[in-house]
């Protein structure tokens, strides 16, 4: 692995860039900037039913407004499906994965049997050691990875510490569906490897995925990137963040008149701190940020604090700067004229799937 840090932000385009996603992007961006590395952007549009281009455009727009620029072109995960297939088939050739042919009814019976014993539903490995010649004629089959059955898989996480997963809880999960499409678990690993990602920084709802993904890395003999699973953002009352708490798309904050600097300052302080410094410029954040300093505990979103920070950042600006921002923001302000969205915002053009040459 090269010494240069490569991070990535990998949103699923199923909705706007919400505040939690924006903070994940910010931490990836800050860490890349702090280490003089790069941040890549991958749109995880493999799930065709849930993904849509309008959401992708909104995500690119939100990142651009915040000034969280990415390096190179955004990568479409869906477009890489042939490569995901290739790696899955390679794992079969290496004897690290196998085709399985159970029917939905067989799978349901397996789940039922596990439930009856009070165990989590897991695949029983019935095709793991069978000869390929036993495959039912004409059946396509899904590819499953041979997960280790004994010992444990350890995720060395820079935020969560060493997290151990007993391998008896990891079953032979599917990496390629019988229709030839990769699962999310597999696509992420192949993409992160091929994109040269050295540091994965994402929400801690992905921590258990990290164990399964480690199984794929190990099977391919690839280096596991450094992992950092950052705590999710909760509302001021400690409950999971909802719209009521401010879990809005970043464009809603633009429409309410928040400055990107203030929002970034606020998001950076959610789960990370630098001494008692509350007010930070983007330059400060870049020079002070380190992923190892992020806290394990859930962060709480507090609108009143954001509001106060916005005021501070506004007062720090000259009238001329503020006026320019006001004019640029006018089309987006709440209740303002519904002008067409600008196609060029912030530091980067928002085009999808790629910018014209
Ligand atoms: N696409 C996933 C999400 O939006 C992120 C996957 C990852 O970062 O590995 O939650």
Coordinates of C-alpha atoms and ligand atoms in Angstrom, one line a residue:
X1 CA 0.0 0.0 0.0
X2 CA 1.4 3.4 -0.9
X3 CA 1.9 6.0 1.9
X4 CA -0.4 8.5 0.3
X5 CA -3.8 8.7 2.0
X6 CA -6.8 8.0 -0.2
X7 CA -10.2 8.4 1.4
X8 CA -13.6 8.1 -0.2
X9 CA -17.1 9.2 0.4
X10 CA -19.6 6.5 -0.9
X11 CA -23.2 7.7 -0.6
X12 CA -26.1 5.6 -1.9
X13 CA -28.2 7.9 -4.1
X14 CA -31.5 7.2 -2.5
X15 CA -32.3 10.7 -1.2
X16 CA -30.7 14.1 -0.5
X17 CA -27.3 14.5 1.1
X18 CA -28.5 14.5 4.7
X19 CA -26.6 16.0 7.6
X20 CA -25.1 12.7 8.7
X21 CA -23.8 12.0 5.2
X22 CA -22.4 15.5 5.0
X23 CA -20.4 14.9 8.2
X24 CA -19.0 11.6 6.9
X25 CA -18.0 13.4 3.7
X26 CA -16.4 16.2 5.8
X27 CA -14.4 13.8 8.0
X28 CA -13.1 12.0 4.8
X29 CA -12.3 15.4 3.2
X30 CA -10.6 16.8 6.3
X31 CA -8.5 13.7 6.8
X32 CA -7.4 13.7 3.1
X33 CA -6.6 17.4 3.3
X34 CA -4.8 17.1 6.6
X35 CA -2.5 14.4 5.3
X36 CA -2.1 15.9 1.8
X37 CA -3.9 12.9 0.4
X38 CA -7.0 12.7 -1.9
X39 CA -10.7 12.1 -1.4
X40 CA -12.6 10.1 -4.0
X41 CA -16.3 10.0 -4.5
X42 CA -18.2 6.8 -5.4
X43 CA -21.9 6.8 -6.0
X44 CA -23.2 3.4 -4.7
X45 CA -26.0 3.0 -7.3
X46 CA -25.9 -0.8 -7.5
X47 CA -29.4 -1.1 -6.1
X48 CA -31.3 0.1 -9.2
X49 CA -34.7 0.2 -7.5
X50 CA -33.7 2.5 -4.8
X51 CA -31.1 4.7 -6.6
X52 CA -32.1 7.6 -8.8
X53 CA -30.2 10.3 -10.8
X54 CA -32.0 13.2 -9.0
X55 CA -30.6 12.0 -5.7
X56 CA -27.1 11.7 -7.2
X57 CA -27.4 15.3 -8.6
X58 CA -28.6 16.5 -5.1
X59 CA -25.6 14.8 -3.4
X60 CA -23.1 16.3 -5.9
X61 CA -24.8 19.7 -5.5
X62 CA -24.8 19.5 -1.7
X63 CA -21.1 18.6 -1.6
X64 CA -20.2 21.3 -4.0
X65 CA -22.1 23.9 -2.0
X66 CA -20.2 22.8 1.1
X67 CA -16.9 23.0 -0.8
X68 CA -16.2 19.4 -0.1
X69 CA -14.4 18.7 -3.4
X70 CA -13.5 15.3 -4.5
X71 CA -10.6 14.2 -6.7
X72 CA -11.1 12.9 -10.2
X73 CA -14.5 11.9 -11.6
X74 CA -17.2 10.4 -9.4
X75 CA -17.3 6.6 -9.8
X76 CA -20.5 4.8 -10.5
X77 CA -20.6 1.5 -8.6
X78 CA -23.2 0.1 -11.0
X79 CA -20.9 0.6 -14.0
X80 CA -18.3 -1.6 -12.3
X81 CA -20.6 -4.6 -12.1
X82 CA -18.5 -6.6 -14.7
X83 CA -15.4 -6.2 -12.5
X84 CA -17.4 -7.3 -9.4
X85 CA -18.4 -10.4 -11.3
X86 CA -14.9 -11.1 -12.4
X87 CA -13.6 -11.0 -8.8
X88 CA -16.4 -13.3 -7.6
X89 CA -15.6 -15.8 -10.3
X90 CA -11.9 -15.5 -9.5
X91 CA -12.7 -16.4 -5.8
X92 CA -14.5 -19.5 -7.1
X93 CA -11.5 -20.5 -9.2
X94 CA -9.3 -20.0 -6.2
X95 CA -11.5 -22.3 -4.1
X96 CA -12.4 -19.4 -1.8
X97 CA -16.0 -19.2 -2.9
X98 CA -18.6 -21.5 -4.4
X99 CA -21.8 -21.6 -6.4
X100 CA -24.9 -22.5 -4.3
X101 CA -28.3 -23.5 -5.6
X102 CA -30.7 -23.7 -2.7
X103 CA -34.3 -22.7 -3.5
X104 CA -36.1 -19.9 -1.6
X105 CA -38.1 -22.6 0.2
X106 CA -34.9 -24.3 1.4
X107 CA -33.6 -21.0 2.6
X108 CA -36.8 -20.3 4.5
X109 CA -36.6 -23.7 6.1
X110 CA -33.0 -23.0 7.1
X111 CA -34.0 -19.7 8.7
X112 CA -36.9 -21.4 10.5
X113 CA -34.6 -24.1 11.9
X114 CA -32.2 -21.5 13.2
X115 CA -35.0 -19.5 14.8
X116 CA -36.3 -22.6 16.5
X117 CA -32.9 -23.1 18.1
X118 CA -32.8 -19.4 19.1
X119 CA -29.9 -18.8 16.7
X120 CA -29.5 -15.9 14.2
X121 CA -30.5 -16.9 10.7
X122 CA -27.5 -18.2 8.9
X123 CA -26.7 -20.2 5.8
X124 CA -25.8 -23.8 6.6
X125 CA -23.1 -24.2 4.0
X126 CA -24.8 -27.1 2.2
X127 CA -23.2 -26.4 -1.2
X128 CA -19.8 -25.5 0.3
X129 CA -18.1 -28.8 -0.3
X130 CA -20.2 -30.3 -3.1
X131 CA -18.8 -31.0 -6.4
X132 CA -19.8 -28.5 -9.2
X133 CA -21.0 -31.5 -11.2
X134 CA -23.9 -31.8 -8.7
X135 CA -25.3 -28.5 -9.8
X136 CA -28.9 -28.7 -11.0
X137 CA -29.0 -28.7 -14.8
X138 CA -29.5 -25.2 -16.2
X139 CA -29.5 -23.5 -12.7
X140 CA -27.5 -20.3 -12.5
X141 CA -26.6 -20.3 -8.8
X142 CA -25.4 -17.5 -6.5
X143 CA -21.7 -17.2 -5.4
X144 CA -21.0 -17.5 -1.7
X145 CA -17.8 -16.8 0.0
X146 CA -16.3 -19.5 2.2
X147 CA -16.2 -17.7 5.5
X148 CA -13.9 -19.0 8.2
X149 CA -15.8 -21.2 10.7
X150 CA -13.5 -21.0 13.7
X151 CA -11.6 -18.3 15.5
X152 CA -12.5 -14.6 15.1
X153 CA -12.3 -11.8 12.6
X154 CA -10.8 -8.7 14.1
X155 CA -11.5 -5.2 12.9
X156 CA -8.8 -2.7 13.9
X157 CA -10.8 0.4 14.1
X158 CA -9.2 3.8 14.7
X159 CA -12.4 5.1 16.4
X160 CA -13.9 2.0 17.9
X161 CA -10.7 0.2 18.9
X162 CA -10.2 -3.5 18.3
X163 CA -13.6 -5.1 17.6
X164 CA -13.8 -8.9 17.6
X165 CA -16.3 -10.9 15.7
X166 CA -16.6 -14.7 16.4
X167 CA -16.4 -16.4 13.0
X168 CA -19.2 -18.8 14.0
X169 CA -21.5 -15.8 13.6
X170 CA -20.3 -15.1 10.0
X171 CA -22.0 -17.4 7.5
X172 CA -21.1 -18.0 3.9
X173 CA -22.8 -14.9 2.6
X174 CA -23.6 -14.2 -1.0
X175 CA -21.2 -12.0 -3.0
X176 CA -22.8 -12.5 -6.4
X177 CA -26.5 -13.1 -6.9
X178 CA -27.8 -15.7 -9.3
X179 CA -28.8 -12.9 -11.7
X180 CA -25.1 -11.9 -11.9
X181 CA -25.4 -8.8 -9.8
X182 CA -23.0 -8.2 -6.9
X183 CA -24.1 -7.7 -3.4
X184 CA -23.3 -4.4 -1.7
X185 CA -20.8 -6.2 0.6
X186 CA -18.7 -7.5 -2.3
X187 CA -19.0 -4.4 -4.5
X188 CA -17.7 -2.1 -1.8
X189 CA -14.6 -4.2 -1.2
X190 CA -13.7 -4.6 -4.9
X191 CA -14.2 -0.9 -5.5
X192 CA -12.2 0.3 -2.4
X193 CA -9.4 -2.0 -3.5
X194 CA -9.4 -1.0 -7.1
X195 CA -9.7 2.7 -6.2
X196 CA -6.6 2.4 -4.0
X197 CA -8.6 3.5 -0.9
X198 CA -6.3 3.5 2.1
X199 CA -8.7 4.8 4.8
X200 CA -12.4 4.0 5.1
X201 CA -14.2 6.5 7.2
X202 CA -18.0 5.9 7.5
X203 CA -20.9 5.6 9.9
X204 CA -20.7 3.0 12.7
X205 CA -23.8 1.3 11.3
X206 CA -21.3 -0.3 8.9
X207 CA -19.1 -1.8 11.6
X208 CA -20.5 -5.3 11.3
X209 CA -20.1 -5.1 7.5
X210 CA -16.5 -4.4 8.2
X211 CA -16.1 -8.0 9.5
X212 CA -17.7 -9.5 6.5
X213 CA -15.7 -7.3 4.2
X214 CA -12.5 -8.3 5.9
X215 CA -13.3 -11.9 5.0
X216 CA -13.4 -10.9 1.3
X217 CA -10.1 -8.9 1.6
X218 CA -8.5 -11.9 3.2
X219 CA -9.8 -14.3 0.6
X220 CA -8.3 -12.1 -2.2
X221 CA -5.1 -11.6 -0.3
X222 CA -5.7 -7.8 -0.4
X223 CA -4.6 -5.4 2.3
X224 CA -7.5 -4.3 4.5
X225 CA -7.7 -0.4 4.5
X226 CA -7.5 1.4 7.8
X227 CA -11.0 1.5 9.2
X228 CA -12.8 4.3 11.2
X229 CA -16.4 3.9 12.0
X230 CA -17.7 7.2 13.3
X231 CA -20.7 7.4 15.7
X232 CA -24.1 8.3 14.3
X233 CA -25.7 11.7 15.0
X234 CA -28.6 11.7 17.4
X235 CA -31.1 14.4 18.2
X236 CA -30.7 16.7 21.2
X237 CA -33.0 14.3 23.1
X238 CA -30.7 11.4 22.4
X239 CA -33.1 9.7 20.1
X240 CA -32.2 8.7 16.5
X241 CA -32.0 11.7 14.3
X242 CA -35.2 12.5 12.5
X243 CA -36.5 15.4 10.5
X244 CA -37.8 17.0 13.7
X245 CA -34.2 17.1 15.0
X246 CA -32.7 18.6 11.9
X247 CA -32.0 15.5 9.8
X248 CA -32.7 17.5 6.6
X249 CA -30.9 17.5 3.3
X250 CA -28.1 20.1 3.3
X251 CA -30.0 22.1 0.6
X252 CA -32.6 22.8 3.4
X253 CA -29.8 24.5 5.4
X254 CA -28.8 26.5 2.4
X255 CA -32.5 27.5 2.0
X256 CA -32.6 28.6 5.6
X257 CA -29.6 30.9 5.1
X258 CA -26.8 28.9 6.8
X259 CA -23.3 29.5 5.6
X260 CA -21.3 26.5 4.5
X261 CA -18.5 27.5 6.8
X262 CA -20.8 27.5 9.8
X263 CA -22.4 24.2 8.9
X264 CA -19.0 22.6 8.4
X265 CA -17.7 24.1 11.7
X266 CA -20.8 22.7 13.5
X267 CA -20.5 19.2 11.9
X268 CA -16.8 18.9 12.6
X269 CA -17.5 19.5 16.3
X270 CA -20.1 16.7 16.3
X271 CA -18.0 13.9 17.6
X272 CA -14.6 15.6 17.3
X273 CA -13.0 18.4 19.2
X274 CA -9.7 20.3 19.4
X275 CA -9.3 21.4 22.9
X276 CA -12.0 24.0 23.8
X277 CA -12.0 25.5 20.3
X278 CA -15.6 26.0 19.3
X279 CA -15.1 28.4 16.4
X280 CA -12.9 27.1 13.6
X281 CA -12.2 28.2 10.1
X282 CA -11.8 25.6 7.4
X283 CA -8.1 26.1 7.5
X284 CA -8.1 25.4 11.3
X285 CA -10.1 22.3 10.8
X286 CA -7.7 21.0 8.2
X287 CA -4.7 21.6 10.3
X288 CA -6.2 20.2 13.5
X289 CA -8.3 17.2 12.3
X290 CA -7.2 13.7 13.0
X291 CA -9.5 10.7 12.6
X292 CA -8.0 9.1 15.7
X293 CA -9.4 11.9 17.8
X294 CA -13.0 11.2 16.9
X295 CA -15.1 10.1 19.9
X296 CA -16.9 6.8 20.2
X297 CA -20.1 8.1 21.7
X298 CA -23.1 9.3 19.6
X299 CA -23.0 13.0 18.9
X300 CA -26.1 15.1 19.5
X301 CA -27.4 17.6 17.0
X302 CA -28.3 20.9 18.5
X303 CA -30.0 23.5 16.3
X304 CA -29.4 26.3 18.8
X305 CA -25.7 25.8 18.6
X306 CA -25.7 25.7 14.9
X307 CA -27.7 28.9 14.8
X308 CA -25.2 30.6 17.2
X309 CA -22.2 29.5 15.1
X310 CA -23.8 30.8 12.0
X311 CA -24.1 34.2 13.6
X312 CA -20.4 34.1 14.6
X313 CA -19.3 33.2 11.1
X314 CA -21.5 35.9 9.5
X315 CA -20.1 38.6 11.9
X316 CA -16.6 37.5 10.9
X317 CA -17.2 38.3 7.3
X318 CA -16.8 41.6 5.6
X319 CA -20.0 43.2 4.3
X320 CA -18.8 42.7 0.7
X321 CA -18.2 39.0 1.3
X322 CA -21.6 38.6 2.9
X323 CA -23.3 40.5 0.1
X324 CA -21.8 38.2 -2.5
X325 CA -22.9 35.2 -0.6
X326 CA -26.4 36.6 -0.2
X327 CA -26.7 37.2 -4.0
X328 CA -25.4 33.7 -4.8
X329 CA -27.8 32.2 -2.3
X330 CA -30.8 34.2 -3.3
X331 CA -32.2 31.6 -5.7
X332 CA -32.2 29.0 -3.0
X333 CA -33.5 30.9 -0.1
X334 CA -36.7 29.7 1.5
X335 CA -39.7 31.4 -0.1
X336 CA -37.5 32.9 -2.7
X337 CA -38.2 32.8 -6.4
X338 CA -37.9 29.2 -7.7
X339 CA -35.2 29.9 -10.1
X340 CA -33.7 27.0 -12.0
X341 CA -30.8 25.4 -10.0
X342 CA -27.4 26.6 -11.1
X343 CA -25.4 23.9 -12.7
X344 CA -22.2 25.4 -11.4
X345 CA -21.9 25.8 -7.7
X346 CA -19.1 25.9 -5.2
X347 CA -15.8 24.5 -6.3
X348 CA -16.9 21.9 -8.7
X349 CA -19.4 21.3 -11.4
X350 CA -22.1 18.9 -10.5
X351 CA -22.6 16.6 -13.5
X352 CA -23.6 13.0 -13.6
X353 CA -22.6 10.5 -14.7
X354 CA -19.6 12.6 -15.9
X355 CA -18.8 16.1 -17.0
X356 CA -18.6 16.8 -20.7
X357 CA -15.0 16.9 -21.8
Ligands
LIG1 N1 -23.3 3.4 0.6 C1 -23.2 3.3 2.0 C2 -24.1 4.3 2.7 O1 -24.5 5.2 2.0 C3 -21.8 3.5 2.5 C4 -20.9 2.4 2.3 C5 -19.5 2.6 2.8 O2 -19.1 3.7 3.1 O3 -18.8 1.6 2.8 O4 -24.5 4.1 3.8

